[in-house]
Amino acid sequence: MSNMQLLTDYMVNLEEKAALDEVKRLLASGEKARDILDALTKGMNVIGEKYAAGEYFLAELVMGAEIFKEAMDLLEPAMLAQGAPERKVCGKMVIGTVQGDLHDIGKNIFVALARNAGFAVTDLGIDVPPAKFVEQVQKDGADILGMSGIMTMSLDPMAKTVKLLQETGLRDKVKVIIGGLPVDERWRQLVGADAASDDAYKGLKIIQAFMGVK
Amino acid sequence: MMAEMTAIERVNKHINLEQPDRVGIAPMGEFYYSRLAGMTVADVLMDPWKADEAFEYGFKKHGGFDMAEVGFLLAMYLNPIPDMFSTYYLEWHLPGREFPPDTEPNLNERSRDNPLMTEKDYDLILKEGFHRFFSFRRAGVSDLALVGKMVPQTAAIMRKWWEQYQVPTMIDASMSEPVGWLSRLRGTTNFLLDVRRHPDKMLEVLDITCDGLIAAALSLAEMVQAKTLILGCLGSADLWSPKMFEKFQLPFILRAANAAVAAGYRLQYHFDTNWTPMLEYLKELPPKSGYLHLDERTDIIKAKKVLGDHLCLFGNLKPSLFTFGTEEEVEREVKRIIDGCAAGGGLIISAELTVDSRFELVDKMIQTTKTYGVY
Ligand code: B12
């Protein structure tokens, strides 16, 4: 088994210490940071697939995301030094839980799946006001705006955000997807979003379709 | 036709998995009733009499139903004892305090980077015990005095419903299990990482915390002369695997449930989110010990198949249906649950209503159950 395959396996099996030690060892032995990152990303993809198949759960997604983040901290200096090209991204997304709503467990699942699948995600966290969403979309030049809302009263701030996008002339430049427990086709229409889903994995398929990823 | 049963008789039959005159109906309204009665959330939150006035107004306006909501303010928000929802320990924003008067209380779990409890606090629990870690740091003397006033008021209102109106109360006090409780203090993400990184240590922390929470809950329950305790659990397939549930949560839920039952209490098992893959485990809960509240994420028809001869089922209607739905949708949903789960008894229809639920949709749920749910 190649070293890279070993790293991918540690990632998939969520062996934090082994994975990070392996990253350090590979770096020290002169492997390219870019290749190490690819091996980790491969592992993250498998984690996402296992989640969709019901083998992995939130606990595993969270652990996977944590290991990936720690590994990136080790890789970034090397990537800068090696002048490695940016990680290939299939789309830029800004996301957050809307104003007044503090639930983030479901949103975090969607974010983890999107990151695994190669999206560059700016996660604004919880209780995000409409102006903040719009500002970030503009700043990032985002392709997609994701909004999460788990409570009935979250409809209003979603609609306000879309309205603000229109007023700022950004609506045509960004696809809007909303998600959360009460979200359905009726919400999509009321909010004026492009897509709606109460399932993170279906949401991923939708944003992949937005970006023309099969 | 037999004379109509009292609500107490009907609910007892359901809990004992016997067939009464009709399916039970017991909406959980919290602040829905205050708005219906023209009061603000702040009006009722600190005042059991006002809260009961609002509830009774709604109860009568809907022509009555099978359970009264009496002690939930004390059980959920103003619990003076370390508890999963206590405003004295967690980061709450209350109407009339941090928030405008007519908003729902808001529990902020805190961000990943700024939790109420640090990893070091686990060591404190391990070294010095559960109670060592807690202080009433967020409660002023006036808050605690208020609790002293509310306790006898709540007990008196409870007696009114049980004895005068023959309606059982729904939640009088609460019992927490350690996973939910620690997740609130640490933040869910931090907690999940803690468990994956230090499983053995966390098992010890959970063990000690569980005993502390049981003792705390039983003393409050005694103070308010409770009959039913809410035992909330969030460890479903939305959180972690059946394997992790079995190791880190099931033993503690069983310990808490058995302790409550041994002390003579009935339980509302408040099991939010998706339990469908884990229903088999719930057969280990003490049989006929209360009712199992499932929200819309669990397949209640499957729950009936697995647990039909074990626990009464409760709930399953989606809260947002009552804000955004239609009367036809409500009727269809109620009938679906009755068709799938009513046979032989052991079913109480319910939904957790939000402050913005619409009267006619709530009424549709109640009236459909009362007519379509007759055995
Ligand atoms: C856990 C929880 C909490 C935790 C939140 C912890 C956290 N870090 O998020 C705490 C305890 C802090 C909390 C607080 C409150 N909560 Co709460 N909470 C829940 C609960 C039990 C589970 C939510 C959850 O995490 N589910 C699991 C995840 C995986 O599911 P999900 O969020 O639906 O996400 C999935 C999809 O929707 C989708 N998804 C989510 N976001 C997005 C975004 C996009 C773009 C896409 C594509 C997909 C997507 O992906 C996920 C996986 O498929 C729900 C009940 C329920 N059945 O949902 C109540 C619930 C949401 N809470 C409720 C309430 C009322 C509150 C409180 C006011 C107090 C209280 N009584 O508990 C406060 C309010 C705080 C606030 N202002 O937001 C109500 C909301 C009612 C309403 N108004 O509509 C609910 C429905 C409970 C109820 N039945 O009454 N809560």
PDB file of N, CA, C and O and ligand atoms in Angstrom, chain A residues 51 95 100-107 109-110 146-148 150-152 177-181 197-200 203, chain B residues 77 85 92 104-107 109 184 188 234 238 272-273 295-297 319 352 354, ligand 1:
ATOM      1  N   TYR A  51     -21.582   8.822   5.017  1.00  0.00           N
ATOM      2  CA  TYR A  51     -22.691   9.520   5.667  1.00  0.00           C
ATOM      3  C   TYR A  51     -23.983   9.314   4.869  1.00  0.00           C
ATOM      4  O   TYR A  51     -25.028   8.969   5.425  1.00  0.00           O
ATOM      5  N   ILE A  95     -22.577  30.608   3.394  1.00  0.00           N
ATOM      6  CA  ILE A  95     -23.709  29.975   4.080  1.00  0.00           C
ATOM      7  C   ILE A  95     -23.789  30.446   5.530  1.00  0.00           C
ATOM      8  O   ILE A  95     -22.802  30.911   6.110  1.00  0.00           O
ATOM      9  N   GLY A 100     -31.898  35.326  14.033  1.00  0.00           N
ATOM     10  CA  GLY A 100     -32.873  34.885  15.036  1.00  0.00           C
ATOM     11  C   GLY A 100     -32.837  33.391  15.283  1.00  0.00           C
ATOM     12  O   GLY A 100     -33.424  32.901  16.231  1.00  0.00           O
ATOM     13  N   ASP A 101     -32.155  32.661  14.433  1.00  0.00           N
ATOM     14  CA  ASP A 101     -32.116  31.204  14.554  1.00  0.00           C
ATOM     15  C   ASP A 101     -30.694  30.787  14.946  1.00  0.00           C
ATOM     16  O   ASP A 101     -29.724  31.216  14.317  1.00  0.00           O
ATOM     17  N   LEU A 102     -30.604  29.965  15.989  1.00  0.00           N
ATOM     18  CA  LEU A 102     -29.278  29.599  16.498  1.00  0.00           C
ATOM     19  C   LEU A 102     -28.961  28.129  16.275  1.00  0.00           C
ATOM     20  O   LEU A 102     -27.966  27.625  16.756  1.00  0.00           O
ATOM     21  N   HIS A 103     -29.815  27.433  15.566  1.00  0.00           N
ATOM     22  CA  HIS A 103     -29.573  26.004  15.326  1.00  0.00           C
ATOM     23  C   HIS A 103     -28.519  25.834  14.246  1.00  0.00           C
ATOM     24  O   HIS A 103     -28.640  26.426  13.179  1.00  0.00           O
ATOM     25  N   ASP A 104     -27.524  25.008  14.498  1.00  0.00           N
ATOM     26  CA  ASP A 104     -26.515  24.866  13.447  1.00  0.00           C
ATOM     27  C   ASP A 104     -26.092  23.436  13.170  1.00  0.00           C
ATOM     28  O   ASP A 104     -25.221  23.194  12.336  1.00  0.00           O
ATOM     29  N   ILE A 105     -26.697  22.476  13.841  1.00  0.00           N
ATOM     30  CA  ILE A 105     -26.253  21.090  13.649  1.00  0.00           C
ATOM     31  C   ILE A 105     -26.476  20.656  12.199  1.00  0.00           C
ATOM     32  O   ILE A 105     -25.576  20.134  11.546  1.00  0.00           O
ATOM     33  N   GLY A 106     -27.674  20.879  11.683  1.00  0.00           N
ATOM     34  CA  GLY A 106     -28.002  20.493  10.306  1.00  0.00           C
ATOM     35  C   GLY A 106     -27.180  21.270   9.294  1.00  0.00           C
ATOM     36  O   GLY A 106     -26.676  20.706   8.316  1.00  0.00           O
ATOM     37  N   LYS A 107     -27.029  22.563   9.539  1.00  0.00           N
ATOM     38  CA  LYS A 107     -26.213  23.382   8.628  1.00  0.00           C
ATOM     39  C   LYS A 107     -24.781  22.865   8.586  1.00  0.00           C
ATOM     40  O   LYS A 107     -24.174  22.775   7.523  1.00  0.00           O
ATOM     41  N   ILE A 109     -23.725  19.906   8.975  1.00  0.00           N
ATOM     42  CA  ILE A 109     -23.659  18.687   8.160  1.00  0.00           C
ATOM     43  C   ILE A 109     -23.551  19.061   6.684  1.00  0.00           C
ATOM     44  O   ILE A 109     -22.696  18.562   5.947  1.00  0.00           O
ATOM     45  N   PHE A 110     -24.425  19.982   6.277  1.00  0.00           N
ATOM     46  CA  PHE A 110     -24.420  20.404   4.874  1.00  0.00           C
ATOM     47  C   PHE A 110     -23.065  21.019   4.510  1.00  0.00           C
ATOM     48  O   PHE A 110     -22.499  20.728   3.451  1.00  0.00           O
ATOM     49  N   GLY A 146     -26.203  29.781   0.616  1.00  0.00           N
ATOM     50  CA  GLY A 146     -26.994  28.802   1.359  1.00  0.00           C
ATOM     51  C   GLY A 146     -27.524  29.432   2.632  1.00  0.00           C
ATOM     52  O   GLY A 146     -26.796  30.145   3.321  1.00  0.00           O
ATOM     53  N   MET A 147     -28.802  29.206   2.922  1.00  0.00           N
ATOM     54  CA  MET A 147     -29.355  29.698   4.184  1.00  0.00           C
ATOM     55  C   MET A 147     -30.045  28.549   4.893  1.00  0.00           C
ATOM     56  O   MET A 147     -30.828  27.816   4.287  1.00  0.00           O
ATOM     57  N   SER A 148     -29.752  28.422   6.179  1.00  0.00           N
ATOM     58  CA  SER A 148     -30.370  27.374   6.969  1.00  0.00           C
ATOM     59  C   SER A 148     -31.349  28.013   7.944  1.00  0.00           C
ATOM     60  O   SER A 148     -31.078  29.086   8.504  1.00  0.00           O
ATOM     61  N   ILE A 150     -34.322  26.527  10.964  1.00  0.00           N
ATOM     62  CA  ILE A 150     -34.954  25.343  11.552  1.00  0.00           C
ATOM     63  C   ILE A 150     -36.255  25.731  12.233  1.00  0.00           C
ATOM     64  O   ILE A 150     -37.008  24.892  12.690  1.00  0.00           O
ATOM     65  N   MET A 151     -36.507  27.036  12.336  1.00  0.00           N
ATOM     66  CA  MET A 151     -37.720  27.460  13.031  1.00  0.00           C
ATOM     67  C   MET A 151     -38.669  28.155  12.060  1.00  0.00           C
ATOM     68  O   MET A 151     -38.240  28.706  11.052  1.00  0.00           O
ATOM     69  N   THR A 152     -39.959  28.148  12.400  1.00  0.00           N
ATOM     70  CA  THR A 152     -40.946  28.743  11.494  1.00  0.00           C
ATOM     71  C   THR A 152     -40.623  30.214  11.233  1.00  0.00           C
ATOM     72  O   THR A 152     -40.784  30.699  10.126  1.00  0.00           O
ATOM     73  N   ILE A 177     -29.934  28.624  -2.231  1.00  0.00           N
ATOM     74  CA  ILE A 177     -30.540  27.372  -1.752  1.00  0.00           C
ATOM     75  C   ILE A 177     -30.864  27.538  -0.267  1.00  0.00           C
ATOM     76  O   ILE A 177     -30.050  28.037   0.505  1.00  0.00           O
ATOM     77  N   ILE A 178     -32.085  27.167   0.099  1.00  0.00           N
ATOM     78  CA  ILE A 178     -32.469  27.215   1.507  1.00  0.00           C
ATOM     79  C   ILE A 178     -32.693  25.793   2.010  1.00  0.00           C
ATOM     80  O   ILE A 178     -33.045  24.896   1.247  1.00  0.00           O
ATOM     81  N   GLY A 179     -32.464  25.591   3.316  1.00  0.00           N
ATOM     82  CA  GLY A 179     -32.632  24.252   3.874  1.00  0.00           C
ATOM     83  C   GLY A 179     -32.935  24.309   5.352  1.00  0.00           C
ATOM     84  O   GLY A 179     -32.730  25.333   6.004  1.00  0.00           O
ATOM     85  N   GLY A 180     -33.448  23.210   5.873  1.00  0.00           N
ATOM     86  CA  GLY A 180     -33.787  23.120   7.292  1.00  0.00           C
ATOM     87  C   GLY A 180     -35.067  22.336   7.488  1.00  0.00           C
ATOM     88  O   GLY A 180     -35.744  21.991   6.518  1.00  0.00           O
ATOM     89  N   LEU A 181     -35.378  22.094   8.726  1.00  0.00           N
ATOM     90  CA  LEU A 181     -36.500  21.223   9.070  1.00  0.00           C
ATOM     91  C   LEU A 181     -37.837  21.609   8.421  1.00  0.00           C
ATOM     92  O   LEU A 181     -38.500  20.778   7.829  1.00  0.00           O
ATOM     93  N   SER A 197     -34.376  22.336   0.323  1.00  0.00           N
ATOM     94  CA  SER A 197     -34.290  20.925   0.692  1.00  0.00           C
ATOM     95  C   SER A 197     -34.238  20.768   2.209  1.00  0.00           C
ATOM     96  O   SER A 197     -33.649  21.598   2.899  1.00  0.00           O
ATOM     97  N   ASP A 198     -34.863  19.709   2.688  1.00  0.00           N
ATOM     98  CA  ASP A 198     -34.740  19.426   4.120  1.00  0.00           C
ATOM     99  C   ASP A 198     -33.793  18.251   4.332  1.00  0.00           C
ATOM    100  O   ASP A 198     -33.865  17.541   5.321  1.00  0.00           O
ATOM    101  N   ASP A 199     -32.891  18.074   3.371  1.00  0.00           N
ATOM    102  CA  ASP A 199     -31.951  16.964   3.463  1.00  0.00           C
ATOM    103  C   ASP A 199     -30.599  17.426   2.932  1.00  0.00           C
ATOM    104  O   ASP A 199     -30.495  17.917   1.806  1.00  0.00           O
ATOM    105  N   ALA A 200     -29.568  17.288   3.755  1.00  0.00           N
ATOM    106  CA  ALA A 200     -28.263  17.838   3.409  1.00  0.00           C
ATOM    107  C   ALA A 200     -27.684  17.165   2.156  1.00  0.00           C
ATOM    108  O   ALA A 200     -27.083  17.828   1.313  1.00  0.00           O
ATOM    109  N   GLY A 203     -29.357  18.345  -0.847  1.00  0.00           N
ATOM    110  CA  GLY A 203     -28.881  19.716  -1.043  1.00  0.00           C
ATOM    111  C   GLY A 203     -27.548  19.729  -1.779  1.00  0.00           C
ATOM    112  O   GLY A 203     -27.322  20.529  -2.690  1.00  0.00           O
TER     113      GLY A 203
ATOM    114  N   TYR B  77     -37.528  26.244  32.068  1.00  0.00           N
ATOM    115  CA  TYR B  77     -36.720  27.457  32.003  1.00  0.00           C
ATOM    116  C   TYR B  77     -36.199  27.909  33.367  1.00  0.00           C
ATOM    117  O   TYR B  77     -35.078  28.349  33.499  1.00  0.00           O
ATOM    118  N   PHE B  85     -32.243  22.638  30.738  1.00  0.00           N
ATOM    119  CA  PHE B  85     -32.788  23.876  30.187  1.00  0.00           C
ATOM    120  C   PHE B  85     -32.707  25.052  31.150  1.00  0.00           C
ATOM    121  O   PHE B  85     -33.192  26.121  30.849  1.00  0.00           O
ATOM    122  N   TRP B  92     -29.351  31.845  28.376  1.00  0.00           N
ATOM    123  CA  TRP B  92     -30.696  32.105  27.854  1.00  0.00           C
ATOM    124  C   TRP B  92     -30.912  33.584  27.649  1.00  0.00           C
ATOM    125  O   TRP B  92     -30.459  34.407  28.439  1.00  0.00           O
ATOM    126  N   GLU B 104     -40.170  34.227  22.120  1.00  0.00           N
ATOM    127  CA  GLU B 104     -39.961  33.007  22.898  1.00  0.00           C
ATOM    128  C   GLU B 104     -38.595  33.061  23.585  1.00  0.00           C
ATOM    129  O   GLU B 104     -37.668  33.672  23.070  1.00  0.00           O
ATOM    130  N   PRO B 105     -38.481  32.424  24.735  1.00  0.00           N
ATOM    131  CA  PRO B 105     -37.158  32.338  25.355  1.00  0.00           C
ATOM    132  C   PRO B 105     -36.192  31.690  24.373  1.00  0.00           C
ATOM    133  O   PRO B 105     -36.581  30.846  23.587  1.00  0.00           O
ATOM    134  N   ASN B 106     -34.962  32.096  24.439  1.00  0.00           N
ATOM    135  CA  ASN B 106     -34.012  31.705  23.429  1.00  0.00           C
ATOM    136  C   ASN B 106     -32.780  31.106  24.061  1.00  0.00           C
ATOM    137  O   ASN B 106     -32.021  31.795  24.736  1.00  0.00           O
ATOM    138  N   LEU B 107     -32.574  29.841  23.845  1.00  0.00           N
ATOM    139  CA  LEU B 107     -31.422  29.165  24.433  1.00  0.00           C
ATOM    140  C   LEU B 107     -30.265  29.182  23.450  1.00  0.00           C
ATOM    141  O   LEU B 107     -30.339  28.597  22.384  1.00  0.00           O
ATOM    142  N   GLU B 109     -26.760  27.958  22.593  1.00  0.00           N
ATOM    143  CA  GLU B 109     -25.861  26.898  23.001  1.00  0.00           C
ATOM    144  C   GLU B 109     -24.406  27.382  23.095  1.00  0.00           C
ATOM    145  O   GLU B 109     -23.571  26.722  23.668  1.00  0.00           O
ATOM    146  N   ARG B 184     -25.132  20.809  25.998  1.00  0.00           N
ATOM    147  CA  ARG B 184     -25.569  22.200  26.130  1.00  0.00           C
ATOM    148  C   ARG B 184     -24.423  23.066  26.660  1.00  0.00           C
ATOM    149  O   ARG B 184     -24.226  24.189  26.237  1.00  0.00           O
ATOM    150  N   THR B 188     -22.561  21.149  21.109  1.00  0.00           N
ATOM    151  CA  THR B 188     -22.698  19.790  20.570  1.00  0.00           C
ATOM    152  C   THR B 188     -21.432  19.324  19.858  1.00  0.00           C
ATOM    153  O   THR B 188     -20.980  18.193  20.045  1.00  0.00           O
ATOM    154  N   LEU B 234     -31.547  13.500  23.017  1.00  0.00           N
ATOM    155  CA  LEU B 234     -31.255  13.970  21.657  1.00  0.00           C
ATOM    156  C   LEU B 234     -30.292  13.058  20.912  1.00  0.00           C
ATOM    157  O   LEU B 234     -29.792  13.413  19.868  1.00  0.00           O
ATOM    158  N   ASP B 238     -29.615  11.318  14.118  1.00  0.00           N
ATOM    159  CA  ASP B 238     -29.184  12.623  13.622  1.00  0.00           C
ATOM    160  C   ASP B 238     -27.876  13.047  14.278  1.00  0.00           C
ATOM    161  O   ASP B 238     -27.238  13.993  13.845  1.00  0.00           O
ATOM    162  N   ASP B 272     -36.656  13.862  20.646  1.00  0.00           N
ATOM    163  CA  ASP B 272     -36.642  14.617  19.400  1.00  0.00           C
ATOM    164  C   ASP B 272     -35.727  13.964  18.372  1.00  0.00           C
ATOM    165  O   ASP B 272     -34.837  13.210  18.711  1.00  0.00           O
ATOM    166  N   THR B 273     -35.936  14.334  17.132  1.00  0.00           N
ATOM    167  CA  THR B 273     -35.135  13.948  15.946  1.00  0.00           C
ATOM    168  C   THR B 273     -35.290  12.466  15.574  1.00  0.00           C
ATOM    169  O   THR B 273     -36.208  11.815  16.042  1.00  0.00           O
ATOM    170  N   ASP B 295     -40.986  13.329  17.538  1.00  0.00           N
ATOM    171  CA  ASP B 295     -41.358  14.383  16.602  1.00  0.00           C
ATOM    172  C   ASP B 295     -41.409  13.810  15.189  1.00  0.00           C
ATOM    173  O   ASP B 295     -41.266  12.612  14.973  1.00  0.00           O
ATOM    174  N   GLU B 296     -41.630  14.690  14.227  1.00  0.00           N
ATOM    175  CA  GLU B 296     -41.948  14.220  12.875  1.00  0.00           C
ATOM    176  C   GLU B 296     -40.783  13.523  12.186  1.00  0.00           C
ATOM    177  O   GLU B 296     -40.958  12.921  11.140  1.00  0.00           O
ATOM    178  N   ARG B 297     -39.587  13.602  12.769  1.00  0.00           N
ATOM    179  CA  ARG B 297     -38.456  12.965  12.095  1.00  0.00           C
ATOM    180  C   ARG B 297     -38.406  11.451  12.298  1.00  0.00           C
ATOM    181  O   ARG B 297     -37.694  10.761  11.574  1.00  0.00           O
ATOM    182  N   PRO B 319     -44.389  20.862  13.801  1.00  0.00           N
ATOM    183  CA  PRO B 319     -44.829  22.178  14.295  1.00  0.00           C
ATOM    184  C   PRO B 319     -45.126  23.187  13.183  1.00  0.00           C
ATOM    185  O   PRO B 319     -46.103  23.930  13.262  1.00  0.00           O
ATOM    186  N   GLU B 352     -45.779  20.144  19.027  1.00  0.00           N
ATOM    187  CA  GLU B 352     -45.223  21.231  19.826  1.00  0.00           C
ATOM    188  C   GLU B 352     -45.515  22.531  19.103  1.00  0.00           C
ATOM    189  O   GLU B 352     -44.841  22.882  18.140  1.00  0.00           O
ATOM    190  N   THR B 354     -45.836  26.397  18.121  1.00  0.00           N
ATOM    191  CA  THR B 354     -45.009  27.585  18.304  1.00  0.00           C
ATOM    192  C   THR B 354     -45.933  28.772  18.563  1.00  0.00           C
ATOM    193  O   THR B 354     -47.139  28.687  18.378  1.00  0.00           O
TER     194      THR B 354
HETATM  195  C1  B12 C   1     -31.051  20.433  18.882  1.00  0.00           C
HETATM  196  C2  B12 C   1     -32.131  21.483  18.999  1.00  0.00           C
HETATM  197  C3  B12 C   1     -31.810  22.638  19.694  1.00  0.00           C
HETATM  198  C4  B12 C   1     -30.433  22.934  20.237  1.00  0.00           C
HETATM  199  C5  B12 C   1     -29.580  23.490  19.085  1.00  0.00           C
HETATM  200  C6  B12 C   1     -28.151  23.058  19.132  1.00  0.00           C
HETATM  201  C7  B12 C   1     -27.425  23.478  17.915  1.00  0.00           C
HETATM  202  N1  B12 C   1     -26.144  23.692  18.049  1.00  0.00           N
HETATM  203  O1  B12 C   1     -27.958  23.601  16.816  1.00  0.00           O
HETATM  204  C8  B12 C   1     -30.760  24.002  21.322  1.00  0.00           C
HETATM  205  C9  B12 C   1     -31.052  23.304  22.616  1.00  0.00           C
HETATM  206  C10 B12 C   1     -29.683  25.049  21.550  1.00  0.00           C
HETATM  207  C11 B12 C   1     -32.069  24.550  20.790  1.00  0.00           C
HETATM  208  C12 B12 C   1     -32.562  25.780  21.145  1.00  0.00           C
HETATM  209  C13 B12 C   1     -33.837  26.205  20.807  1.00  0.00           C
HETATM  210  N2  B12 C   1     -34.773  25.509  20.140  1.00  0.00           N
HETATM  211 CO1  B12 C   1     -34.436  23.865  19.252  1.00  0.00          CO
HETATM  212  N3  B12 C   1     -34.386  22.160  18.532  1.00  0.00           N
HETATM  213  C14 B12 C   1     -33.432  21.281  18.432  1.00  0.00           C
HETATM  214  C15 B12 C   1     -33.994  20.009  17.795  1.00  0.00           C
HETATM  215  C16 B12 C   1     -34.350  19.056  18.924  1.00  0.00           C
HETATM  216  C17 B12 C   1     -33.103  19.292  16.795  1.00  0.00           C
HETATM  217  C18 B12 C   1     -32.533  20.159  15.677  1.00  0.00           C
HETATM  218  C19 B12 C   1     -31.435  19.392  15.002  1.00  0.00           C
HETATM  219  O2  B12 C   1     -30.271  19.672  15.197  1.00  0.00           O
HETATM  220  N4  B12 C   1     -31.795  18.370  14.260  1.00  0.00           N
HETATM  221  C20 B12 C   1     -30.863  17.480  13.596  1.00  0.00           C
HETATM  222  C21 B12 C   1     -30.423  18.059  12.248  1.00  0.00           C
HETATM  223  C22 B12 C   1     -29.474  17.088  11.566  1.00  0.00           C
HETATM  224  O3  B12 C   1     -31.563  18.210  11.442  1.00  0.00           O
HETATM  225  P1  B12 C   1     -31.910  19.584  10.671  1.00  0.00           P
HETATM  226  O4  B12 C   1     -31.483  20.730  11.477  1.00  0.00           O
HETATM  227  O5  B12 C   1     -33.292  19.550  10.180  1.00  0.00           O
HETATM  228  O6  B12 C   1     -30.909  19.537   9.414  1.00  0.00           O
HETATM  229  C23 B12 C   1     -31.071  18.609   8.350  1.00  0.00           C
HETATM  230  C24 B12 C   1     -31.797  19.214   7.168  1.00  0.00           C
HETATM  231  O7  B12 C   1     -32.807  20.106   7.542  1.00  0.00           O
HETATM  232  C25 B12 C   1     -30.726  19.807   6.324  1.00  0.00           C
HETATM  233  N5  B12 C   1     -30.360  21.209   6.450  1.00  0.00           N
HETATM  234  C26 B12 C   1     -30.241  22.016   7.514  1.00  0.00           C
HETATM  235  N6  B12 C   1     -29.841  23.221   7.159  1.00  0.00           N
HETATM  236  C27 B12 C   1     -29.677  23.211   5.837  1.00  0.00           C
HETATM  237  C28 B12 C   1     -29.286  24.219   4.946  1.00  0.00           C
HETATM  238  C29 B12 C   1     -29.232  23.939   3.583  1.00  0.00           C
HETATM  239  C30 B12 C   1     -28.825  25.005   2.644  1.00  0.00           C
HETATM  240  C31 B12 C   1     -29.574  22.631   3.116  1.00  0.00           C
HETATM  241  C32 B12 C   1     -29.552  22.331   1.687  1.00  0.00           C
HETATM  242  C33 B12 C   1     -29.957  21.644   4.017  1.00  0.00           C
HETATM  243  C34 B12 C   1     -30.002  21.928   5.359  1.00  0.00           C
HETATM  244  O8  B12 C   1     -29.579  19.046   6.613  1.00  0.00           O
HETATM  245  C35 B12 C   1     -29.675  18.312   7.818  1.00  0.00           C
HETATM  246  C36 B12 C   1     -29.394  16.869   7.563  1.00  0.00           C
HETATM  247  O9  B12 C   1     -30.146  16.343   6.519  1.00  0.00           O
HETATM  248  C37 B12 C   1     -35.276  20.549  17.089  1.00  0.00           C
HETATM  249  C38 B12 C   1     -36.385  19.541  16.870  1.00  0.00           C
HETATM  250  C39 B12 C   1     -36.279  18.906  15.522  1.00  0.00           C
HETATM  251  N7  B12 C   1     -37.010  17.869  15.319  1.00  0.00           N
HETATM  252  O10 B12 C   1     -35.559  19.345  14.646  1.00  0.00           O
HETATM  253  C40 B12 C   1     -35.670  21.696  18.011  1.00  0.00           C
HETATM  254  C41 B12 C   1     -36.438  22.887  17.450  1.00  0.00           C
HETATM  255  C42 B12 C   1     -35.881  23.271  16.099  1.00  0.00           C
HETATM  256  N8  B12 C   1     -36.146  23.924  18.437  1.00  0.00           N
HETATM  257  C43 B12 C   1     -37.161  24.685  18.690  1.00  0.00           C
HETATM  258  C44 B12 C   1     -37.156  25.739  19.630  1.00  0.00           C
HETATM  259  C45 B12 C   1     -38.482  26.425  19.886  1.00  0.00           C
HETATM  260  C46 B12 C   1     -35.980  26.110  20.293  1.00  0.00           C
HETATM  261  C47 B12 C   1     -35.841  27.215  21.335  1.00  0.00           C
HETATM  262  C48 B12 C   1     -36.672  28.454  21.160  1.00  0.00           C
HETATM  263  C49 B12 C   1     -36.000  26.739  22.776  1.00  0.00           C
HETATM  264  C50 B12 C   1     -36.515  25.424  22.990  1.00  0.00           C
HETATM  265  N9  B12 C   1     -37.742  25.357  23.417  1.00  0.00           N
HETATM  266  O11 B12 C   1     -35.794  24.463  22.795  1.00  0.00           O
HETATM  267  C51 B12 C   1     -34.352  27.535  21.233  1.00  0.00           C
HETATM  268  C52 B12 C   1     -34.211  28.570  20.132  1.00  0.00           C
HETATM  269  C53 B12 C   1     -32.868  29.003  19.821  1.00  0.00           C
HETATM  270  C54 B12 C   1     -32.907  29.793  18.552  1.00  0.00           C
HETATM  271  N10 B12 C   1     -33.314  31.049  18.552  1.00  0.00           N
HETATM  272  O12 B12 C   1     -32.588  29.264  17.529  1.00  0.00           O
HETATM  273  C55 B12 C   1     -38.353  24.284  17.877  1.00  0.00           C
HETATM  274  C56 B12 C   1     -38.623  25.251  16.725  1.00  0.00           C
HETATM  275  C57 B12 C   1     -40.074  25.507  16.583  1.00  0.00           C
HETATM  276  C58 B12 C   1     -40.330  26.578  15.582  1.00  0.00           C
HETATM  277  N11 B12 C   1     -40.453  27.827  16.011  1.00  0.00           N
HETATM  278  O13 B12 C   1     -40.395  26.292  14.431  1.00  0.00           O
HETATM  279  C59 B12 C   1     -38.006  22.826  17.464  1.00  0.00           C
HETATM  280  C60 B12 C   1     -38.608  22.376  16.135  1.00  0.00           C
HETATM  281  C61 B12 C   1     -38.474  21.928  18.616  1.00  0.00           C
HETATM  282  C62 B12 C   1     -39.955  21.890  18.736  1.00  0.00           C
HETATM  283  N12 B12 C   1     -40.576  20.890  18.194  1.00  0.00           N
HETATM  284  O14 B12 C   1     -40.542  22.752  19.328  1.00  0.00           O
HETATM  285  N13 B12 C   1     -32.685  23.655  19.978  1.00  0.00           N
END
